[in-house]
Short mmCIF file of C-alpha atoms in Angstrom, two decimals:
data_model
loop_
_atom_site.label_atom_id
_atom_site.label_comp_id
_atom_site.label_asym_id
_atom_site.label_seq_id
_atom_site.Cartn_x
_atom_site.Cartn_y
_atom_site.Cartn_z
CA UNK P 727 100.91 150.46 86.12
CA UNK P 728 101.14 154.18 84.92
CA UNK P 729 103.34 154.29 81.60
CA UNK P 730 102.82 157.78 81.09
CA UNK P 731 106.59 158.83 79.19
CA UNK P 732 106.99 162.39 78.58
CA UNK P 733 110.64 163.99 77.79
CA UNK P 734 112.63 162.81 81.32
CA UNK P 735 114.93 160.38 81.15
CA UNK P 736 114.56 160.11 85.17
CA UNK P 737 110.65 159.30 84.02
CA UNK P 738 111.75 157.06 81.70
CA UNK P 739 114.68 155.39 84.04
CA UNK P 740 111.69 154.89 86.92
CA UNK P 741 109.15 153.40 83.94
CA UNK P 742 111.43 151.46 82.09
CA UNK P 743 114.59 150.84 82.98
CA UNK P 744 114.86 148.78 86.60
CA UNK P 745 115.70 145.93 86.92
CA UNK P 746 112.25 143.58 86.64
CA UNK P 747 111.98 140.76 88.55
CA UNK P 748 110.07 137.74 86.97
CA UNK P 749 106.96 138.70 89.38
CA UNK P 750 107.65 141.84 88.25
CA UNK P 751 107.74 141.43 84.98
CA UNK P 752 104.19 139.83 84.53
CA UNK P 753 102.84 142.63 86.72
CA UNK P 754 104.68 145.42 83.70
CA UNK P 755 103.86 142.88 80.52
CA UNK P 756 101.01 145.46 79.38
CA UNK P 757 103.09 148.28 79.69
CA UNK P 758 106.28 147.15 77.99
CA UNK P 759 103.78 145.90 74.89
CA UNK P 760 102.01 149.01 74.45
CA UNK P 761 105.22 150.64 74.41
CA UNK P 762 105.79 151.39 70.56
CA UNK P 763 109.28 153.01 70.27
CA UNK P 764 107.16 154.89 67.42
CA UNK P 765 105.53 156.52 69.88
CA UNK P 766 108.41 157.18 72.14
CA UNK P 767 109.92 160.68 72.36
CA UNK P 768 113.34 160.90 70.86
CA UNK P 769 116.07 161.08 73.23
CA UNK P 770 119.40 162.89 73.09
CA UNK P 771 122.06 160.87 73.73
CA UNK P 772 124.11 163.93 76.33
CA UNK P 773 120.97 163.74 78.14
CA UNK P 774 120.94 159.41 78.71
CA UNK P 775 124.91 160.07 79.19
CA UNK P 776 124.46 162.53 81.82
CA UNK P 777 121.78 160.82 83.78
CA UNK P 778 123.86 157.36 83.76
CA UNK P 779 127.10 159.59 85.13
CA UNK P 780 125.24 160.62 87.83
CA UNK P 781 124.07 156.86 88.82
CA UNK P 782 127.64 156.70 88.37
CA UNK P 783 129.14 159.15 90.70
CA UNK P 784 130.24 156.69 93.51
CA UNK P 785 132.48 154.58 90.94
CA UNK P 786 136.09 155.01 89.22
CA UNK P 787 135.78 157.10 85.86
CA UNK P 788 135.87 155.20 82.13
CA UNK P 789 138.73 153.57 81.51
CA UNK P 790 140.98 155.55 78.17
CA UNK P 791 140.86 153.51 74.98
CA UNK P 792 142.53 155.11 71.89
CA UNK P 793 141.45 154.64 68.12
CA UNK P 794 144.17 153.03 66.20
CA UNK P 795 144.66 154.55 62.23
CA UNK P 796 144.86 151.50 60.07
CA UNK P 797 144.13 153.43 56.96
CA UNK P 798 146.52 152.98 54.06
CA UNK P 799 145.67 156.24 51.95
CA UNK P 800 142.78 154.83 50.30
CA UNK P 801 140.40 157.68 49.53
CA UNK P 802 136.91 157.37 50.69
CA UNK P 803 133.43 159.35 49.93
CA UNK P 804 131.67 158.65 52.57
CA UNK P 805 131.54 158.39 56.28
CA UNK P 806 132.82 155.40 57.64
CA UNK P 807 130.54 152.76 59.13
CA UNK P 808 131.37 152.30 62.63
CA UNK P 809 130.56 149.02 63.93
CA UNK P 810 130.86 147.91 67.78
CA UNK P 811 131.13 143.85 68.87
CA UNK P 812 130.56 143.22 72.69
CA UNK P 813 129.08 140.16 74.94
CA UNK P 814 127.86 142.30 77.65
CA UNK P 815 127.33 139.63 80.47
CA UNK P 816 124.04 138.63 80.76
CA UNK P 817 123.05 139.99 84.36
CA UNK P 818 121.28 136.73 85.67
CA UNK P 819 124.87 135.11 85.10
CA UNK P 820 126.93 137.46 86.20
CA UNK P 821 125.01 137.40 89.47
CA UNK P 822 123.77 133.67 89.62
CA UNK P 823 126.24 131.46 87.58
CA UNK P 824 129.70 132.95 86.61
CA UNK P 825 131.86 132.81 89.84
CA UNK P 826 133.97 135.95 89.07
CA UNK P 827 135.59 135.47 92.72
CA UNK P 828 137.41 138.31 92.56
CA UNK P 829 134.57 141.10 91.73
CA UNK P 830 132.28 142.51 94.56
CA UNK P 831 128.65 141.40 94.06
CA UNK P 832 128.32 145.55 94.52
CA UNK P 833 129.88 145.89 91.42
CA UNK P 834 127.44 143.61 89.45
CA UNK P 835 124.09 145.76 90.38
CA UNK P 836 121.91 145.80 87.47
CA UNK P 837 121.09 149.66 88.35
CA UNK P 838 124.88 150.78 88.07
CA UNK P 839 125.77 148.04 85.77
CA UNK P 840 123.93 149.01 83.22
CA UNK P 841 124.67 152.69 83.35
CA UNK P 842 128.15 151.68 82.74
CA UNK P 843 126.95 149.16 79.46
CA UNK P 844 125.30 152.52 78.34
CA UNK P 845 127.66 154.91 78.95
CA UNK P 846 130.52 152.51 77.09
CA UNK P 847 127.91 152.40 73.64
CA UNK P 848 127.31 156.26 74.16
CA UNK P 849 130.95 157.14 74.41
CA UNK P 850 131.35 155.40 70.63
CA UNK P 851 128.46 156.12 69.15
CA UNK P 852 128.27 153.10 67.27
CA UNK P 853 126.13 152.85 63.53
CA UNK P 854 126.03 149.35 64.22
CA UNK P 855 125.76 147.68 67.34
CA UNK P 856 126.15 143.65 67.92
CA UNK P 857 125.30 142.22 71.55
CA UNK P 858 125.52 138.98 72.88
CA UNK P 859 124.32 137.79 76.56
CA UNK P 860 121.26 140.30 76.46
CA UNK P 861 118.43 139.50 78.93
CA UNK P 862 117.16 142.78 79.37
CA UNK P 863 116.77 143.59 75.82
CA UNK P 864 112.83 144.58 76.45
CA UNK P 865 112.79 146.56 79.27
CA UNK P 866 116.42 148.58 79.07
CA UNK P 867 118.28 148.17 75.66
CA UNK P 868 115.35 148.42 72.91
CA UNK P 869 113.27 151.16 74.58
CA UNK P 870 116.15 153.50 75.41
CA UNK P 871 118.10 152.31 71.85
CA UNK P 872 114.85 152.85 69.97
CA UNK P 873 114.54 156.75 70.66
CA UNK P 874 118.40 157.14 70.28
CA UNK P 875 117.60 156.17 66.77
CA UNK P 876 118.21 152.55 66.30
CA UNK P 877 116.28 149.73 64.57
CA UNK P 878 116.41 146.91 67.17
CA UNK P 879 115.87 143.20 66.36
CA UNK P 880 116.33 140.35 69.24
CA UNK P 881 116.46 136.54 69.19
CA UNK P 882 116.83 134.75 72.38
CA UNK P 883 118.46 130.97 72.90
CA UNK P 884 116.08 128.57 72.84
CA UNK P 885 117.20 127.40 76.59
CA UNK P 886 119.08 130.20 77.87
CA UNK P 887 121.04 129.06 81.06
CA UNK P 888 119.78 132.73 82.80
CA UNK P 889 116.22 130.85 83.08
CA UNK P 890 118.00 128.15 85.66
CA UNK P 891 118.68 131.73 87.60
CA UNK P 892 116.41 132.48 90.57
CA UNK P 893 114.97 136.08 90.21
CA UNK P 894 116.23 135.77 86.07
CA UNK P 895 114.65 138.57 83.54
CA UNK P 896 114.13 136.12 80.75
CA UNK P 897 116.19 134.22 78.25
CA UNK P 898 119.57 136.00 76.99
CA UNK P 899 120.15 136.10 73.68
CA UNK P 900 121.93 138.37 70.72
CA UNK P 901 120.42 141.60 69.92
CA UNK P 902 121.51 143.47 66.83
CA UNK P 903 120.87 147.81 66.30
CA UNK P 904 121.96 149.71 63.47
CA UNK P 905 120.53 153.98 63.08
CA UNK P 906 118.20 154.38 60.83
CA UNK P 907 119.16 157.86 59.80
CA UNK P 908 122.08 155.61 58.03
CA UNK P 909 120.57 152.23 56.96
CA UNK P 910 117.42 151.07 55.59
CA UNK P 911 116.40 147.20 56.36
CA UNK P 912 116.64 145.31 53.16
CA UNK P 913 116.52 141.58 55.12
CA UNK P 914 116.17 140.16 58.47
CA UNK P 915 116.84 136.22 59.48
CA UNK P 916 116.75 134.76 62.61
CA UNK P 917 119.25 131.77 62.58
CA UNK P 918 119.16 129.12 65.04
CA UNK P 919 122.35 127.27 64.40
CA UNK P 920 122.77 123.78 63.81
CA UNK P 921 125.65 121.02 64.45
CA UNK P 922 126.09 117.70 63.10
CA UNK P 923 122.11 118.19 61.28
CA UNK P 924 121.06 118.75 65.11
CA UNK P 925 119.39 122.32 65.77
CA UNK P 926 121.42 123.88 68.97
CA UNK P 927 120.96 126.45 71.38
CA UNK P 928 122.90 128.89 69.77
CA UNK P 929 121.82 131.45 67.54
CA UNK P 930 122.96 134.16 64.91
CA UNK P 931 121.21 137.02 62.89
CA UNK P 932 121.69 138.00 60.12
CA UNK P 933 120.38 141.38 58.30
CA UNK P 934 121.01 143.05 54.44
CA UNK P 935 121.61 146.39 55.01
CA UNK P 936 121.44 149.40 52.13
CA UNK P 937 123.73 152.28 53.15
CA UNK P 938 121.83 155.75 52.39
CA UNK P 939 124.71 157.57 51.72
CA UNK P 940 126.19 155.06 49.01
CA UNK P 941 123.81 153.03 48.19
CA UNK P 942 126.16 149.85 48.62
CA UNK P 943 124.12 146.94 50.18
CA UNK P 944 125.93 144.81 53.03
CA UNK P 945 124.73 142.53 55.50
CA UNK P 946 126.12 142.45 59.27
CA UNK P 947 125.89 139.56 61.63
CA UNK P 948 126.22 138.69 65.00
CA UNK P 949 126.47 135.44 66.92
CA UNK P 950 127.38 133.77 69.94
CA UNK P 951 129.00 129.79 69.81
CA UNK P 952 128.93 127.01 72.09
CA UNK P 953 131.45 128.02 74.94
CA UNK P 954 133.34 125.52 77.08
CA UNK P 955 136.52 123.28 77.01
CA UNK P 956 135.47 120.01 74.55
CA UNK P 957 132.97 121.65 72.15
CA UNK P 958 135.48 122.75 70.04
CA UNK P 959 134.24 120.15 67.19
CA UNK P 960 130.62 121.09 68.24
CA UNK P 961 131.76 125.10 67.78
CA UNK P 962 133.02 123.75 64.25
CA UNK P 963 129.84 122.43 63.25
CA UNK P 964 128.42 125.79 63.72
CA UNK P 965 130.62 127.88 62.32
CA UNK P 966 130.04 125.85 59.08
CA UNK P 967 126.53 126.42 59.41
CA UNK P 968 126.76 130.33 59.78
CA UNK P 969 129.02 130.20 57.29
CA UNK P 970 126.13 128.24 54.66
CA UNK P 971 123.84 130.64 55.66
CA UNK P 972 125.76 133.95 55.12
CA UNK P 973 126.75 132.32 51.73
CA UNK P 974 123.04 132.08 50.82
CA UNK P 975 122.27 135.25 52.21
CA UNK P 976 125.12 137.09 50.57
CA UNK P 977 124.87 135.57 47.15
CA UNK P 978 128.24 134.14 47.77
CA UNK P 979 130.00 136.97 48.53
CA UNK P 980 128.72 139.38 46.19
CA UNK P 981 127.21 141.37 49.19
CA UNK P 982 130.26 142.58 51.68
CA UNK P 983 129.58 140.95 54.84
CA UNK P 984 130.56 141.76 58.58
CA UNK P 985 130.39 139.26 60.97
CA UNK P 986 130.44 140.19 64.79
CA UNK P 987 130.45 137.30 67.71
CA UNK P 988 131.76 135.65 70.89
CA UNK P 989 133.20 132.75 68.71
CA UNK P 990 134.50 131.19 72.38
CA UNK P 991 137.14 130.31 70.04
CA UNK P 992 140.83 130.76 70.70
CA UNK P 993 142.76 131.40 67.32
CA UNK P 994 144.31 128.27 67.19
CA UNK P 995 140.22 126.62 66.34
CA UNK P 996 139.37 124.80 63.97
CA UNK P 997 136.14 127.01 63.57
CA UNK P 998 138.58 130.07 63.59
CA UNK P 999 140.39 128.46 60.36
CA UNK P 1000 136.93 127.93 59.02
CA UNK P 1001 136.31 131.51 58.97
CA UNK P 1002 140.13 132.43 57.81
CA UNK P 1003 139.54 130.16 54.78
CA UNK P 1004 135.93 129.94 53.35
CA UNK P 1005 135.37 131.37 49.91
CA UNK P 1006 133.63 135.01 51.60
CA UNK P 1007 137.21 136.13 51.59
CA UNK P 1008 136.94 137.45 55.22
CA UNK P 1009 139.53 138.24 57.40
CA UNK P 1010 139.89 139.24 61.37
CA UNK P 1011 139.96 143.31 61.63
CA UNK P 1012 141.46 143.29 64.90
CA UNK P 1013 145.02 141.13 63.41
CA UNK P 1014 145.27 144.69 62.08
CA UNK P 1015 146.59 145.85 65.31
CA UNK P 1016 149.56 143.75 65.26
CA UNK P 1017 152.68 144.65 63.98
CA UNK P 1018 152.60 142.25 61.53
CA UNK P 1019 148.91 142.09 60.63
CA UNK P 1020 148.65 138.00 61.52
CA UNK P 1021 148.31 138.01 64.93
CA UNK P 1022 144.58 138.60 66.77
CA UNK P 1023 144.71 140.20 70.46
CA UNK P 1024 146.40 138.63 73.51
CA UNK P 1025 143.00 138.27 74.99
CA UNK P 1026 139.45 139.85 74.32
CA UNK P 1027 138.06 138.47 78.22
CA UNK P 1028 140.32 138.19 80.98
CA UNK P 1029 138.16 136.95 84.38
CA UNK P 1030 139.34 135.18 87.73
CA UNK P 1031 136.80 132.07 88.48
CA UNK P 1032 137.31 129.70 91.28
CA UNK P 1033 138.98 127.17 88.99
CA UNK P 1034 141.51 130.03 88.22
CA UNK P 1035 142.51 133.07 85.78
CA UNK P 1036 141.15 132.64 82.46
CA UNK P 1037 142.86 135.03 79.98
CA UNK P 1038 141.40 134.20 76.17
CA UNK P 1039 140.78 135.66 72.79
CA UNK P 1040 137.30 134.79 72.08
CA UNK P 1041 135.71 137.94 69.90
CA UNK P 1042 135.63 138.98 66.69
CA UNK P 1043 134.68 141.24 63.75
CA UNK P 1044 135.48 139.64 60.66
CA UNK P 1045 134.87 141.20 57.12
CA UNK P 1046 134.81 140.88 53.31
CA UNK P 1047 138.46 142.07 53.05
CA UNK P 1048 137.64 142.40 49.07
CA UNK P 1049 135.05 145.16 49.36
CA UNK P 1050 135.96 146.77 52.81
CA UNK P 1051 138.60 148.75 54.39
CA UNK P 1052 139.17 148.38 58.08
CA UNK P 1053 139.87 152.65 58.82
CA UNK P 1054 140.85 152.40 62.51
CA UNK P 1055 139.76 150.23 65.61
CA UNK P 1056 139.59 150.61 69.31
CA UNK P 1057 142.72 149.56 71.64
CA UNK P 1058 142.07 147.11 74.15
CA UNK P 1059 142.26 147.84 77.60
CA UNK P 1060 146.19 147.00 79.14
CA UNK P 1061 146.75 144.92 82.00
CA UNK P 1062 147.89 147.76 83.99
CA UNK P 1063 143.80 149.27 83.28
CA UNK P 1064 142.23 145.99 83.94
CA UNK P 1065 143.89 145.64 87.42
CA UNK P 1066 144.85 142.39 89.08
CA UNK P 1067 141.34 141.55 90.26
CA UNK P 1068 140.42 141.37 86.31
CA UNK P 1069 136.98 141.67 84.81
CA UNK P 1070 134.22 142.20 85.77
CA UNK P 1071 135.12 145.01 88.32
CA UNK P 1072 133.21 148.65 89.52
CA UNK P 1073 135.52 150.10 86.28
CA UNK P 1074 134.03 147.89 84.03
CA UNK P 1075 130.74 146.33 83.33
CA UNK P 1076 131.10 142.79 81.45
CA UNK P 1077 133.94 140.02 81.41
CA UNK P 1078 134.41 140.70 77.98
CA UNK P 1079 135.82 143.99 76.00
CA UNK P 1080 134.12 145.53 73.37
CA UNK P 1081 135.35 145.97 70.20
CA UNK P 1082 135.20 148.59 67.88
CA UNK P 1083 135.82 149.11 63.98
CA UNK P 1084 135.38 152.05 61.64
CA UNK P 1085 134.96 150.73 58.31
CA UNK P 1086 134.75 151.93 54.63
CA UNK P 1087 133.59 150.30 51.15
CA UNK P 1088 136.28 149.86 48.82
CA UNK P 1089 136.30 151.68 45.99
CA UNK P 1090 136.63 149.49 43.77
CA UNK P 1091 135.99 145.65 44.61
CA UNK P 1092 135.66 144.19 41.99
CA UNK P 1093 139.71 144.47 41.25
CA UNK P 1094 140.72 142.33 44.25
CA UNK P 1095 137.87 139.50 43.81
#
């Protein structure tokens, strides 16, 4: 295989960015590991945008989602941090597993699909980016991510359900990016969660992250539970977990923390309490956008399966409400937008939203500790 890159994103789309099939894949191994996003032209992000409208032509525009102001007058010196939370639908699912009986199998092409994953990131220019369901973290997200700017760190389940998929790209996982122009690396772990002393196949990471502009350290996390009716006390065990290790890793909340994640959690969890009530002081930024500021989202995936509609509230971004500010956050899509065939659909790529927070240190933390 020829892996000769040069400045065109259509060179780099042929290269790099198809979907691989697993006989594929061997046949491209020695490409993709020579591939050093080092070495890798940098790539302006109108140019990726532009190429992924055209592969979009054929299909209904983005939907309109507004930033909501949450900020309460507090001053701040620095520009916020914006942080973005989506499970993306891992494509071997979407195509081999899920059952969405309601959205085309057109609609779920990894060539269009993914244009409209990209295009979705691109239009919010996130600082920080959290991903769950990613199986084609090596040969789309961290090549193209990497010469937008981002660090990129992956850790796959240990069985991933897309490997039971014929045709599958590999394991899906969660996949964290953050620019480097903002944030230098000050800690990395890979966290395979555990329930009841029993390692699972669920897994979080977890990175300390120094803000160039302030100096202020933080450390953002992502992670993706046990999903499913009747693992609710299994879903509990790991929360605690994640919660033990971002205690440890945070110096019990003396580093602000943000935690990102398909919880597949309803609000009414035990593992949701868990997270209300531990000693890192956190709290849900999207309750924000209730009137009252106690109330999380009518739903955050809303999907028709053969068993019926399922309309939950599953994601989160939860932070150190002692040290950060929540600044504004993204407005779900409305019913009316999402349509009666639900997600996914030609308009939209994954069965979940994405959610999206612009945050700011607080000025002074130490006074509400």
């Amino acid at each position: 295989a020829v892996c000769s890159m040069g400045n065109s994103t259509s060179r780099l789309y042929s290269v790099l960015a198809k979907t691989l099939s697993s006989g594929a894949v061997s046949q491209h191994q020695d490409c993709l590991e020579q591939l050093d996003s080092a070495q890798l032209d940098p790539l302006d992000p109108k140019d990726l945008l532009e190429e992924c409208q055209i592969v979009l032509q054929k299909r209904p525009p983005r939907f309109q989602r507004n930033f909501v102001n949450l900020k309460k007058n507090t001053a701040s010196n620095h520009r916020p941090i914006r942080v973005m939370q989506w499970n993306i639908l891992a494509q071997a699912l979407g195509e081999g597993k899920d059952n969405f009986v309601q959205c085309p199998m057109e609609a779920l092409k990894w060539e269009e699909r993914k244009c409209l994953i990209l295009e979705e990131i691109l239009a919010y220019k996130p600082d920080i980016l959290c991903l769950q369901e990613v199986d084609h973290y090596f040969d789309t997200f961290e090549p193209l991510l990497s010469r937008l700017g981002y660090q990129c760190t992956f850790f796959p389940k240990p069985w991933s359900p897309c490997l039971d998929v014929e045709r599958n790209n590999g394991p899906d996982g969660c996949a964290m990016f953050f620019l480097k122009e903002r944030f230098e690396l000050i800690n990395s772990a890979n966290i395979r969660l555990t329930a009841m002393k029993l390692k699972t196949n669920q897994v979080a990471i977890a990175q300390t992250l120094k803000c160039h502009e302030t100096g202020r350290l933080f450390c953002i996390a992502v992670t993706h539970l046990k999903a499913r009716t009747g693992w609710e006390r299994f879903r509990s065990a790991q929360g605690c977990d994640l919660l033990q290790n971002l205690k440890n890793i945070t110096q019990g909340a003396k580093i602000p923390l943000i935690v990102c994640g398909d919880f597949n959690a309803e609000p009414t969890e035990e593992v949701y309490r868990e997270f209300s009530n531990c000693s890192l002081n956190l709290n849900s930024a999207y309750k924000l956008l209730s009137p009252d500021g106690q109330s999380e989202p009518p739903y955050t995936t809303w999907k028709i399966r053969p068993s019926g509609e399922c309309r939950h509230t599953l994601d989160y971004i939860w932070y150190s409400q002692h040290a950060l500010n929540v600044n504004s956050a993204l407005g779900l899509l409305t019913e009316e937008q999402i349509g009666p065939n639900r997600l996914p659909s030609f308009n939209y790529p994954s069965d979940h939203l994405s959610l999206v927070c612009d945050f700011s240190f607080n000025q002074d933390p130490d006074r509400l500790l």
